Amino acid sequence: DCTFSGDRVALVAVKMVGEYVCTLSEELLQRAKEEINEVPERRADDIEHIRDWLKHQPHITARLDDWTILRFLRGCKFSLQRTKEKLDMFYTCKTLCPEWYKNRDPQDKKIRAILELGIMLPLPGHDHLGRKVILGRWGVYDPQQVSVDDMNRASLMISDILAEEDEQTTITGSVFVGDSEGMTMAHIASFTPSLMKKSMVLWQEGYPMRPKGLHYINTPAAFDTVFNIFKSFMKEKMRKRVHIHGTDMESLYRHVPKSVLPVEYGGTNGTIEEITKYWIERLDARRDWLLEDEKYVVDESKRPGKAKTSAELFGLEGSFRKLNVD
């Protein structure tokens, strides 16, 4: 049985109004205090402080609801300064990556076809440590038919709706399982160094993520070469959380239990088809949110001081430039 009832709780309806209502258990609230410095009595003041700051940034058009701001506060362990920096970077990245953040209609035929492949799937429920497990299946699309930019756009639509709807993950974090089965040299060639750099800047600097592990399975022979470039853009803390399992599923199960994995991966947590269908339904339900989201960006012409550019944020510096093959 593939059930998702625990994922969304009553949060969705509440957040539409703009005022945050906590859905966390006592245990999770305690974890939030211990791990990310969340003080429930101070939460509203912290949110208001950031909201007031955003209103005074002439270059940022931001979401000002409690929940969006709280997610960033949690991702920055309630450091007000770090939260401001991350919010600015998030909206800047959105603006400088229109190929990933524009035209995000789940009912567009091209996007629909990509979504139906189930390339990126947050799995139902949470693992034994309360974390959300996200499965990436990079070998299931045809690189002649689907561009990496379109794949990223579809994947980011899912991750943005997950962030909107799953409060627990803001406390416990997430684990990523990347399945490379079916990947060819054509897939690998499309992951250029510049694309990898952009992706890592976006995830590490722009998103209020709490990644707890990166696990790679069914890795082809050429994987190491590409992955070493990818790893060069990772922060040291993240590199230490990388595990490459090859085809050894028992090795994966020691970190990610079968109970949270789909049937196709030796698990008991629904099928790929069911999980894919669930996420398409969620994106359809949040279509208005996704379309409206395009307006939350920065206007570099209004930024106090020096405007930010793609070259500055995503450029490849120094000797590494020689490796840039795109």
PDB file of N, CA, C and O in Angstrom, residues 180-230:
ATOM      1  N   SER A 180      21.899   5.487 -10.830  1.00  0.00           N
ATOM      2  CA  SER A 180      22.486   5.778 -12.152  1.00  0.00           C
ATOM      3  C   SER A 180      22.199   4.695 -13.185  1.00  0.00           C
ATOM      4  O   SER A 180      22.764   4.724 -14.275  1.00  0.00           O
ATOM      5  N   GLU A 181      21.359   3.724 -12.843  1.00  0.00           N
ATOM      6  CA  GLU A 181      21.074   2.648 -13.803  1.00  0.00           C
ATOM      7  C   GLU A 181      20.518   3.233 -15.110  1.00  0.00           C
ATOM      8  O   GLU A 181      19.636   4.088 -15.088  1.00  0.00           O
ATOM      9  N   GLY A 182      21.055   2.755 -16.216  1.00  0.00           N
ATOM     10  CA  GLY A 182      20.596   3.239 -17.514  1.00  0.00           C
ATOM     11  C   GLY A 182      21.343   4.448 -18.021  1.00  0.00           C
ATOM     12  O   GLY A 182      21.139   4.892 -19.163  1.00  0.00           O
ATOM     13  N   MET A 183      22.223   5.019 -17.201  1.00  0.00           N
ATOM     14  CA  MET A 183      22.977   6.195 -17.644  1.00  0.00           C
ATOM     15  C   MET A 183      23.990   5.808 -18.713  1.00  0.00           C
ATOM     16  O   MET A 183      24.675   4.797 -18.603  1.00  0.00           O
ATOM     17  N   THR A 184      24.070   6.632 -19.744  1.00  0.00           N
ATOM     18  CA  THR A 184      24.990   6.393 -20.858  1.00  0.00           C
ATOM     19  C   THR A 184      25.988   7.547 -20.941  1.00  0.00           C
ATOM     20  O   THR A 184      25.875   8.536 -20.212  1.00  0.00           O
ATOM     21  N   MET A 185      26.927   7.447 -21.867  1.00  0.00           N
ATOM     22  CA  MET A 185      27.872   8.547 -22.078  1.00  0.00           C
ATOM     23  C   MET A 185      27.140   9.815 -22.519  1.00  0.00           C
ATOM     24  O   MET A 185      27.576  10.922 -22.222  1.00  0.00           O
ATOM     25  N   ALA A 186      26.015   9.659 -23.205  1.00  0.00           N
ATOM     26  CA  ALA A 186      25.230  10.839 -23.628  1.00  0.00           C
ATOM     27  C   ALA A 186      24.664  11.567 -22.412  1.00  0.00           C
ATOM     28  O   ALA A 186      24.637  12.797 -22.366  1.00  0.00           O
ATOM     29  N   HIS A 187      24.211  10.797 -21.407  1.00  0.00           N
ATOM     30  CA  HIS A 187      23.756  11.425 -20.163  1.00  0.00           C
ATOM     31  C   HIS A 187      24.920  12.159 -19.502  1.00  0.00           C
ATOM     32  O   HIS A 187      24.801  13.322 -19.106  1.00  0.00           O
ATOM     33  N   ILE A 188      26.024  11.444 -19.366  1.00  0.00           N
ATOM     34  CA  ILE A 188      27.170  11.983 -18.639  1.00  0.00           C
ATOM     35  C   ILE A 188      27.704  13.241 -19.311  1.00  0.00           C
ATOM     36  O   ILE A 188      28.036  14.225 -18.653  1.00  0.00           O
ATOM     37  N   ALA A 189      27.742  13.233 -20.662  1.00  0.00           N
ATOM     38  CA  ALA A 189      28.260  14.395 -21.390  1.00  0.00           C
ATOM     39  C   ALA A 189      27.408  15.635 -21.176  1.00  0.00           C
ATOM     40  O   ALA A 189      27.895  16.767 -21.270  1.00  0.00           O
ATOM     41  N   SER A 190      26.117  15.422 -20.867  1.00  0.00           N
ATOM     42  CA  SER A 190      25.226  16.584 -20.693  1.00  0.00           C
ATOM     43  C   SER A 190      25.422  17.268 -19.339  1.00  0.00           C
ATOM     44  O   SER A 190      25.014  18.405 -19.138  1.00  0.00           O
ATOM     45  N   PHE A 191      26.072  16.570 -18.390  1.00  0.00           N
ATOM     46  CA  PHE A 191      26.350  17.173 -17.085  1.00  0.00           C
ATOM     47  C   PHE A 191      27.683  17.922 -17.146  1.00  0.00           C
ATOM     48  O   PHE A 191      28.710  17.432 -16.698  1.00  0.00           O
ATOM     49  N   THR A 192      27.660  19.091 -17.740  1.00  0.00           N
ATOM     50  CA  THR A 192      28.889  19.865 -17.907  1.00  0.00           C
ATOM     51  C   THR A 192      29.339  20.459 -16.569  1.00  0.00           C
ATOM     52  O   THR A 192      28.520  20.646 -15.659  1.00  0.00           O
ATOM     53  N   PRO A 193      30.623  20.779 -16.434  1.00  0.00           N
ATOM     54  CA  PRO A 193      31.087  21.412 -15.197  1.00  0.00           C
ATOM     55  C   PRO A 193      30.305  22.676 -14.842  1.00  0.00           C
ATOM     56  O   PRO A 193      29.989  22.901 -13.673  1.00  0.00           O
ATOM     57  N   SER A 194      29.975  23.484 -15.831  1.00  0.00           N
ATOM     58  CA  SER A 194      29.248  24.728 -15.521  1.00  0.00           C
ATOM     59  C   SER A 194      27.852  24.433 -14.994  1.00  0.00           C
ATOM     60  O   SER A 194      27.357  25.102 -14.080  1.00  0.00           O
ATOM     61  N   LEU A 195      27.202  23.393 -15.534  1.00  0.00           N
ATOM     62  CA  LEU A 195      25.879  23.030 -15.051  1.00  0.00           C
ATOM     63  C   LEU A 195      25.967  22.488 -13.617  1.00  0.00           C
ATOM     64  O   LEU A 195      25.145  22.813 -12.759  1.00  0.00           O
ATOM     65  N   MET A 196      27.001  21.685 -13.355  1.00  0.00           N
ATOM     66  CA  MET A 196      27.173  21.137 -12.008  1.00  0.00           C
ATOM     67  C   MET A 196      27.441  22.245 -10.994  1.00  0.00           C
ATOM     68  O   MET A 196      26.917  22.229  -9.882  1.00  0.00           O
ATOM     69  N   LYS A 197      28.254  23.207 -11.395  1.00  0.00           N
ATOM     70  CA  LYS A 197      28.553  24.324 -10.485  1.00  0.00           C
ATOM     71  C   LYS A 197      27.265  25.093 -10.160  1.00  0.00           C
ATOM     72  O   LYS A 197      26.974  25.419  -9.014  1.00  0.00           O
ATOM     73  N   LYS A 198      26.487  25.378 -11.200  1.00  0.00           N
ATOM     74  CA  LYS A 198      25.235  26.123 -10.999  1.00  0.00           C
ATOM     75  C   LYS A 198      24.306  25.368 -10.053  1.00  0.00           C
ATOM     76  O   LYS A 198      23.717  25.949  -9.145  1.00  0.00           O
ATOM     77  N   SER A 199      24.208  24.076 -10.267  1.00  0.00           N
ATOM     78  CA  SER A 199      23.339  23.254  -9.447  1.00  0.00           C
ATOM     79  C   SER A 199      23.778  23.259  -7.982  1.00  0.00           C
ATOM     80  O   SER A 199      22.959  23.408  -7.073  1.00  0.00           O
ATOM     81  N   MET A 200      25.082  23.135  -7.740  1.00  0.00           N
ATOM     82  CA  MET A 200      25.572  23.102  -6.366  1.00  0.00           C
ATOM     83  C   MET A 200      25.443  24.456  -5.679  1.00  0.00           C
ATOM     84  O   MET A 200      25.150  24.529  -4.491  1.00  0.00           O
ATOM     85  N   VAL A 201      25.670  25.547  -6.417  1.00  0.00           N
ATOM     86  CA  VAL A 201      25.482  26.883  -5.825  1.00  0.00           C
ATOM     87  C   VAL A 201      24.024  27.047  -5.398  1.00  0.00           C
ATOM     88  O   VAL A 201      23.724  27.492  -4.290  1.00  0.00           O
ATOM     89  N   LEU A 202      23.126  26.659  -6.296  1.00  0.00           N
ATOM     90  CA  LEU A 202      21.694  26.784  -6.008  1.00  0.00           C
ATOM     91  C   LEU A 202      21.323  26.008  -4.746  1.00  0.00           C
ATOM     92  O   LEU A 202      20.705  26.548  -3.825  1.00  0.00           O
ATOM     93  N   TRP A 203      21.713  24.727  -4.678  1.00  0.00           N
ATOM     94  CA  TRP A 203      21.309  23.885  -3.557  1.00  0.00           C
ATOM     95  C   TRP A 203      21.992  24.280  -2.257  1.00  0.00           C
ATOM     96  O   TRP A 203      21.366  24.318  -1.198  1.00  0.00           O
ATOM     97  N   GLN A 204      23.295  24.566  -2.334  1.00  0.00           N
ATOM     98  CA  GLN A 204      24.038  24.824  -1.101  1.00  0.00           C
ATOM     99  C   GLN A 204      23.867  26.245  -0.580  1.00  0.00           C
ATOM    100  O   GLN A 204      23.814  26.468   0.620  1.00  0.00           O
ATOM    101  N   GLU A 205      23.777  27.199  -1.492  1.00  0.00           N
ATOM    102  CA  GLU A 205      23.720  28.608  -1.074  1.00  0.00           C
ATOM    103  C   GLU A 205      22.309  29.174  -1.070  1.00  0.00           C
ATOM    104  O   GLU A 205      22.015  30.121  -0.353  1.00  0.00           O
ATOM    105  N   GLY A 206      21.429  28.607  -1.918  1.00  0.00           N
ATOM    106  CA  GLY A 206      20.115  29.215  -2.093  1.00  0.00           C
ATOM    107  C   GLY A 206      18.976  28.541  -1.338  1.00  0.00           C
ATOM    108  O   GLY A 206      18.019  29.195  -0.944  1.00  0.00           O
ATOM    109  N   TYR A 207      19.069  27.229  -1.149  1.00  0.00           N
ATOM    110  CA  TYR A 207      17.946  26.505  -0.536  1.00  0.00           C
ATOM    111  C   TYR A 207      18.184  26.265   0.952  1.00  0.00           C
ATOM    112  O   TYR A 207      19.304  25.967   1.355  1.00  0.00           O
ATOM    113  N   PRO A 208      17.128  26.359   1.761  1.00  0.00           N
ATOM    114  CA  PRO A 208      17.277  26.094   3.205  1.00  0.00           C
ATOM    115  C   PRO A 208      17.221  24.599   3.493  1.00  0.00           C
ATOM    116  O   PRO A 208      16.410  24.116   4.262  1.00  0.00           O
ATOM    117  N   MET A 209      18.091  23.862   2.809  1.00  0.00           N
ATOM    118  CA  MET A 209      18.077  22.403   2.907  1.00  0.00           C
ATOM    119  C   MET A 209      18.865  21.932   4.126  1.00  0.00           C
ATOM    120  O   MET A 209      19.796  22.601   4.555  1.00  0.00           O
ATOM    121  N   ARG A 210      18.530  20.732   4.594  1.00  0.00           N
ATOM    122  CA  ARG A 210      19.332  20.091   5.638  1.00  0.00           C
ATOM    123  C   ARG A 210      19.699  18.695   5.135  1.00  0.00           C
ATOM    124  O   ARG A 210      19.173  17.686   5.606  1.00  0.00           O
ATOM    125  N   PRO A 211      20.603  18.621   4.130  1.00  0.00           N
ATOM    126  CA  PRO A 211      20.939  17.308   3.553  1.00  0.00           C
ATOM    127  C   PRO A 211      21.763  16.471   4.526  1.00  0.00           C
ATOM    128  O   PRO A 211      22.768  16.929   5.048  1.00  0.00           O
ATOM    129  N   LYS A 212      21.321  15.245   4.767  1.00  0.00           N
ATOM    130  CA  LYS A 212      21.974  14.377   5.754  1.00  0.00           C
ATOM    131  C   LYS A 212      22.773  13.250   5.110  1.00  0.00           C
ATOM    132  O   LYS A 212      23.501  12.541   5.796  1.00  0.00           O
ATOM    133  N   GLY A 213      22.583  13.051   3.816  1.00  0.00           N
ATOM    134  CA  GLY A 213      23.350  11.992   3.155  1.00  0.00           C
ATOM    135  C   GLY A 213      23.085  11.975   1.665  1.00  0.00           C
ATOM    136  O   GLY A 213      21.983  12.311   1.216  1.00  0.00           O
ATOM    137  N   LEU A 214      24.122  11.607   0.899  1.00  0.00           N
ATOM    138  CA  LEU A 214      23.999  11.434  -0.554  1.00  0.00           C
ATOM    139  C   LEU A 214      24.467  10.018  -0.862  1.00  0.00           C
ATOM    140  O   LEU A 214      25.628   9.670  -0.607  1.00  0.00           O
ATOM    141  N   HIS A 215      23.573   9.199  -1.382  1.00  0.00           N
ATOM    142  CA  HIS A 215      23.890   7.794  -1.654  1.00  0.00           C
ATOM    143  C   HIS A 215      23.718   7.520  -3.145  1.00  0.00           C
ATOM    144  O   HIS A 215      22.684   7.848  -3.723  1.00  0.00           O
ATOM    145  N   TYR A 216      24.734   6.906  -3.748  1.00  0.00           N
ATOM    146  CA  TYR A 216      24.695   6.638  -5.185  1.00  0.00           C
ATOM    147  C   TYR A 216      24.761   5.138  -5.421  1.00  0.00           C
ATOM    148  O   TYR A 216      25.611   4.439  -4.862  1.00  0.00           O
ATOM    149  N   ILE A 217      23.835   4.656  -6.258  1.00  0.00           N
ATOM    150  CA  ILE A 217      23.782   3.220  -6.568  1.00  0.00           C
ATOM    151  C   ILE A 217      23.807   3.018  -8.085  1.00  0.00           C
ATOM    152  O   ILE A 217      23.495   3.929  -8.861  1.00  0.00           O
ATOM    153  N   ASN A 218      24.184   1.791  -8.487  1.00  0.00           N
ATOM    154  CA  ASN A 218      24.242   1.409  -9.912  1.00  0.00           C
ATOM    155  C   ASN A 218      25.099   2.385 -10.727  1.00  0.00           C
ATOM    156  O   ASN A 218      24.724   2.790 -11.818  1.00  0.00           O
ATOM    157  N   THR A 219      26.240   2.730 -10.159  1.00  0.00           N
ATOM    158  CA  THR A 219      27.089   3.744 -10.804  1.00  0.00           C
ATOM    159  C   THR A 219      27.913   3.132 -11.930  1.00  0.00           C
ATOM    160  O   THR A 219      28.592   2.119 -11.723  1.00  0.00           O
ATOM    161  N   PRO A 220      27.877   3.746 -13.123  1.00  0.00           N
ATOM    162  CA  PRO A 220      28.654   3.225 -14.260  1.00  0.00           C
ATOM    163  C   PRO A 220      30.142   3.532 -14.097  1.00  0.00           C
ATOM    164  O   PRO A 220      30.540   4.308 -13.229  1.00  0.00           O
ATOM    165  N   ALA A 221      30.951   2.943 -14.964  1.00  0.00           N
ATOM    166  CA  ALA A 221      32.408   3.097 -14.872  1.00  0.00           C
ATOM    167  C   ALA A 221      32.841   4.563 -14.940  1.00  0.00           C
ATOM    168  O   ALA A 221      33.760   4.985 -14.254  1.00  0.00           O
ATOM    169  N   ALA A 222      32.161   5.333 -15.774  1.00  0.00           N
ATOM    170  CA  ALA A 222      32.564   6.741 -15.960  1.00  0.00           C
ATOM    171  C   ALA A 222      32.074   7.652 -14.834  1.00  0.00           C
ATOM    172  O   ALA A 222      32.369   8.845 -14.814  1.00  0.00           O
ATOM    173  N   PHE A 223      31.330   7.089 -13.893  1.00  0.00           N
ATOM    174  CA  PHE A 223      30.698   7.906 -12.854  1.00  0.00           C
ATOM    175  C   PHE A 223      31.727   8.692 -12.044  1.00  0.00           C
ATOM    176  O   PHE A 223      31.548   9.875 -11.776  1.00  0.00           O
ATOM    177  N   ASP A 224      32.810   8.012 -11.646  1.00  0.00           N
ATOM    178  CA  ASP A 224      33.794   8.658 -10.775  1.00  0.00           C
ATOM    179  C   ASP A 224      34.355   9.930 -11.372  1.00  0.00           C
ATOM    180  O   ASP A 224      34.522  10.940 -10.682  1.00  0.00           O
ATOM    181  N   THR A 225      34.654   9.896 -12.668  1.00  0.00           N
ATOM    182  CA  THR A 225      35.228  11.067 -13.337  1.00  0.00           C
ATOM    183  C   THR A 225      34.307  12.266 -13.220  1.00  0.00           C
ATOM    184  O   THR A 225      34.717  13.361 -12.837  1.00  0.00           O
ATOM    185  N   VAL A 226      33.048  12.040 -13.541  1.00  0.00           N
ATOM    186  CA  VAL A 226      32.062  13.122 -13.493  1.00  0.00           C
ATOM    187  C   VAL A 226      31.812  13.541 -12.051  1.00  0.00           C
ATOM    188  O   VAL A 226      31.769  14.727 -11.727  1.00  0.00           O
ATOM    189  N   PHE A 227      31.684  12.546 -11.181  1.00  0.00           N
ATOM    190  CA  PHE A 227      31.328  12.859  -9.805  1.00  0.00           C
ATOM    191  C   PHE A 227      32.437  13.629  -9.094  1.00  0.00           C
ATOM    192  O   PHE A 227      32.167  14.464  -8.233  1.00  0.00           O
ATOM    193  N   ASN A 228      33.692  13.362  -9.448  1.00  0.00           N
ATOM    194  CA  ASN A 228      34.794  14.101  -8.828  1.00  0.00           C
ATOM    195  C   ASN A 228      34.718  15.590  -9.150  1.00  0.00           C
ATOM    196  O   ASN A 228      35.067  16.435  -8.318  1.00  0.00           O
ATOM    197  N   ILE A 229      34.249  15.923 -10.348  1.00  0.00           N
ATOM    198  CA  ILE A 229      34.045  17.343 -10.699  1.00  0.00           C
ATOM    199  C   ILE A 229      32.912  17.908  -9.835  1.00  0.00           C
ATOM    200  O   ILE A 229      33.031  18.975  -9.242  1.00  0.00           O
ATOM    201  N   PHE A 230      31.828  17.142  -9.759  1.00  0.00           N
ATOM    202  CA  PHE A 230      30.669  17.535  -8.958  1.00  0.00           C
ATOM    203  C   PHE A 230      31.083  17.769  -7.505  1.00  0.00           C
ATOM    204  O   PHE A 230      30.737  18.774  -6.887  1.00  0.00           O
TER     205      PHE A 230
END
